[in-house]
């Protein structure tokens, strides 16, 4: 199975629940933990889910759109967001 198909399968499992932990995702998807975590990393990278420790939840369409808009708007900004915290870029350097 392609990684994209696994990601989609896991995304739907998460979307069907309000919150779900990694163990439950592994049981429901039939995937090993390291495979599931790779999918979760990609889903989080693309701002489709949020994770707090071992707990995952899907983002709403509004959250997905706002996150994408903020990422684009802050590209050349002196401020940036990291793990939900707004930070100021250091002069002459990256985040």
PDB file of C-alpha atoms in Angstrom:
ATOM      1  CA  UNK A   1       0.000   0.000   0.000  1.00  0.00           C
ATOM      2  CA  UNK A   2       1.273   3.466  -0.880  1.00  0.00           C
ATOM      3  CA  UNK A   3       2.086   5.908   1.910  1.00  0.00           C
ATOM      4  CA  UNK A   4      -0.633   8.285   0.645  1.00  0.00           C
ATOM      5  CA  UNK A   5      -3.248   5.539   0.933  1.00  0.00           C
ATOM      6  CA  UNK A   6      -2.142   4.720   4.491  1.00  0.00           C
ATOM      7  CA  UNK A   7      -2.254   8.412   5.395  1.00  0.00           C
ATOM      8  CA  UNK A   8      -5.782   8.698   3.998  1.00  0.00           C
ATOM      9  CA  UNK A   9      -6.898   5.584   5.902  1.00  0.00           C
ATOM     10  CA  UNK A  10      -5.454   6.900   9.166  1.00  0.00           C
ATOM     11  CA  UNK A  11      -6.877  10.375   8.575  1.00  0.00           C
ATOM     12  CA  UNK A  12     -10.381   8.919   8.255  1.00  0.00           C
ATOM     13  CA  UNK A  13      -9.937   6.924  11.459  1.00  0.00           C
ATOM     14  CA  UNK A  14      -8.955  10.120  13.284  1.00  0.00           C
ATOM     15  CA  UNK A  15     -11.759  12.154  11.671  1.00  0.00           C
ATOM     16  CA  UNK A  16     -14.360   9.617  12.833  1.00  0.00           C
ATOM     17  CA  UNK A  17     -13.371  10.224  16.473  1.00  0.00           C
ATOM     18  CA  UNK A  18     -13.095  13.500  18.341  1.00  0.00           C
ATOM     19  CA  UNK A  19      -9.793  12.333  19.847  1.00  0.00           C
ATOM     20  CA  UNK A  20      -7.890   9.092  19.481  1.00  0.00           C
ATOM     21  CA  UNK A  21      -4.533   7.820  20.695  1.00  0.00           C
ATOM     22  CA  UNK A  22      -1.809   6.141  18.661  1.00  0.00           C
ATOM     23  CA  UNK A  23      -2.509   2.656  20.084  1.00  0.00           C
ATOM     24  CA  UNK A  24      -6.141   2.847  18.975  1.00  0.00           C
ATOM     25  CA  UNK A  25      -5.085   4.071  15.527  1.00  0.00           C
ATOM     26  CA  UNK A  26      -2.714   1.097  15.189  1.00  0.00           C
ATOM     27  CA  UNK A  27      -5.442  -1.367  16.198  1.00  0.00           C
ATOM     28  CA  UNK A  28      -8.062   0.138  13.905  1.00  0.00           C
ATOM     29  CA  UNK A  29      -5.732   0.494  10.908  1.00  0.00           C
ATOM     30  CA  UNK A  30      -3.830  -2.758  11.391  1.00  0.00           C
ATOM     31  CA  UNK A  31      -0.544  -0.845  11.104  1.00  0.00           C
ATOM     32  CA  UNK A  32       2.594  -1.118  13.196  1.00  0.00           C
ATOM     33  CA  UNK A  33       3.278   1.845  15.458  1.00  0.00           C
ATOM     34  CA  UNK A  34       6.258   3.191  13.489  1.00  0.00           C
ATOM     35  CA  UNK A  35       4.246   3.076  10.234  1.00  0.00           C
ATOM     36  CA  UNK A  36       1.292   4.841  11.882  1.00  0.00           C
ATOM     37  CA  UNK A  37       3.587   7.494  13.359  1.00  0.00           C
ATOM     38  CA  UNK A  38       5.124   8.178   9.938  1.00  0.00           C
ATOM     39  CA  UNK A  39       1.611   8.822   8.602  1.00  0.00           C
ATOM     40  CA  UNK A  40       0.769  10.993  11.605  1.00  0.00           C
ATOM     41  CA  UNK A  41       3.931  13.038  11.026  1.00  0.00           C
ATOM     42  CA  UNK A  42       2.906  13.681   7.413  1.00  0.00           C
ATOM     43  CA  UNK A  43      -0.697  14.510   8.349  1.00  0.00           C
ATOM     44  CA  UNK A  44       0.530  16.945  10.987  1.00  0.00           C
ATOM     45  CA  UNK A  45       3.061  18.480   8.565  1.00  0.00           C
ATOM     46  CA  UNK A  46       0.222  19.208   6.122  1.00  0.00           C
ATOM     47  CA  UNK A  47      -1.857  20.699   8.970  1.00  0.00           C
ATOM     48  CA  UNK A  48      -4.668  18.132   8.696  1.00  0.00           C
ATOM     49  CA  UNK A  49      -4.391  16.911  12.297  1.00  0.00           C
ATOM     50  CA  UNK A  50      -3.112  18.154  15.623  1.00  0.00           C
ATOM     51  CA  UNK A  51      -1.217  16.046  18.144  1.00  0.00           C
ATOM     52  CA  UNK A  52      -0.714  16.446  21.855  1.00  0.00           C
ATOM     53  CA  UNK A  53       1.505  13.653  23.084  1.00  0.00           C
ATOM     54  CA  UNK A  54      -0.086  10.388  21.998  1.00  0.00           C
ATOM     55  CA  UNK A  55      -3.507  11.961  21.342  1.00  0.00           C
ATOM     56  CA  UNK A  56      -4.535  12.977  17.819  1.00  0.00           C
ATOM     57  CA  UNK A  57      -7.500  14.924  16.493  1.00  0.00           C
ATOM     58  CA  UNK A  58      -8.468  16.155  13.048  1.00  0.00           C
ATOM     59  CA  UNK A  59      -8.583  19.870  12.345  1.00  0.00           C
ATOM     60  CA  UNK A  60     -11.708  21.536  11.033  1.00  0.00           C
ATOM     61  CA  UNK A  61     -11.756  22.966   7.518  1.00  0.00           C
ATOM     62  CA  UNK A  62     -11.584  26.441   9.064  1.00  0.00           C
ATOM     63  CA  UNK A  63      -8.483  25.515  11.092  1.00  0.00           C
ATOM     64  CA  UNK A  64      -6.807  24.017   8.018  1.00  0.00           C
ATOM     65  CA  UNK A  65      -7.508  27.143   5.935  1.00  0.00           C
ATOM     66  CA  UNK A  66      -6.453  29.578   8.660  1.00  0.00           C
ATOM     67  CA  UNK A  67      -3.219  27.656   9.256  1.00  0.00           C
ATOM     68  CA  UNK A  68      -2.398  27.691   5.533  1.00  0.00           C
ATOM     69  CA  UNK A  69      -3.217  31.399   5.259  1.00  0.00           C
ATOM     70  CA  UNK A  70      -1.110  32.276   8.307  1.00  0.00           C
ATOM     71  CA  UNK A  71       1.820  30.225   7.035  1.00  0.00           C
ATOM     72  CA  UNK A  72       1.715  32.099   3.723  1.00  0.00           C
ATOM     73  CA  UNK A  73       1.231  35.510   5.350  1.00  0.00           C
ATOM     74  CA  UNK A  74       4.066  34.998   7.828  1.00  0.00           C
ATOM     75  CA  UNK A  75       6.582  33.767   5.243  1.00  0.00           C
ATOM     76  CA  UNK A  76       8.450  37.112   5.078  1.00  0.00           C
ATOM     77  CA  UNK A  77       7.303  38.412   8.443  1.00  0.00           C
ATOM     78  CA  UNK A  78       9.605  39.215  11.379  1.00  0.00           C
ATOM     79  CA  UNK A  79       7.409  36.928  13.463  1.00  0.00           C
ATOM     80  CA  UNK A  80       6.732  33.224  13.061  1.00  0.00           C
ATOM     81  CA  UNK A  81       4.715  30.524  14.734  1.00  0.00           C
ATOM     82  CA  UNK A  82       6.303  27.439  16.259  1.00  0.00           C
ATOM     83  CA  UNK A  83       4.243  24.785  18.052  1.00  0.00           C
ATOM     84  CA  UNK A  84       1.394  27.252  18.485  1.00  0.00           C
ATOM     85  CA  UNK A  85       3.661  29.944  19.985  1.00  0.00           C
ATOM     86  CA  UNK A  86       4.272  33.253  18.202  1.00  0.00           C
ATOM     87  CA  UNK A  87       7.990  34.119  18.189  1.00  0.00           C
ATOM     88  CA  UNK A  88      10.146  36.938  16.796  1.00  0.00           C
ATOM     89  CA  UNK A  89      12.899  36.090  14.314  1.00  0.00           C
ATOM     90  CA  UNK A  90      16.416  37.003  15.366  1.00  0.00           C
ATOM     91  CA  UNK A  91      18.060  39.600  13.125  1.00  0.00           C
ATOM     92  CA  UNK A  92      20.268  38.090  10.469  1.00  0.00           C
ATOM     93  CA  UNK A  93      19.192  34.549  11.249  1.00  0.00           C
ATOM     94  CA  UNK A  94      16.504  32.026  10.761  1.00  0.00           C
ATOM     95  CA  UNK A  95      13.959  30.957  13.327  1.00  0.00           C
TER      96      UNK A  95
END
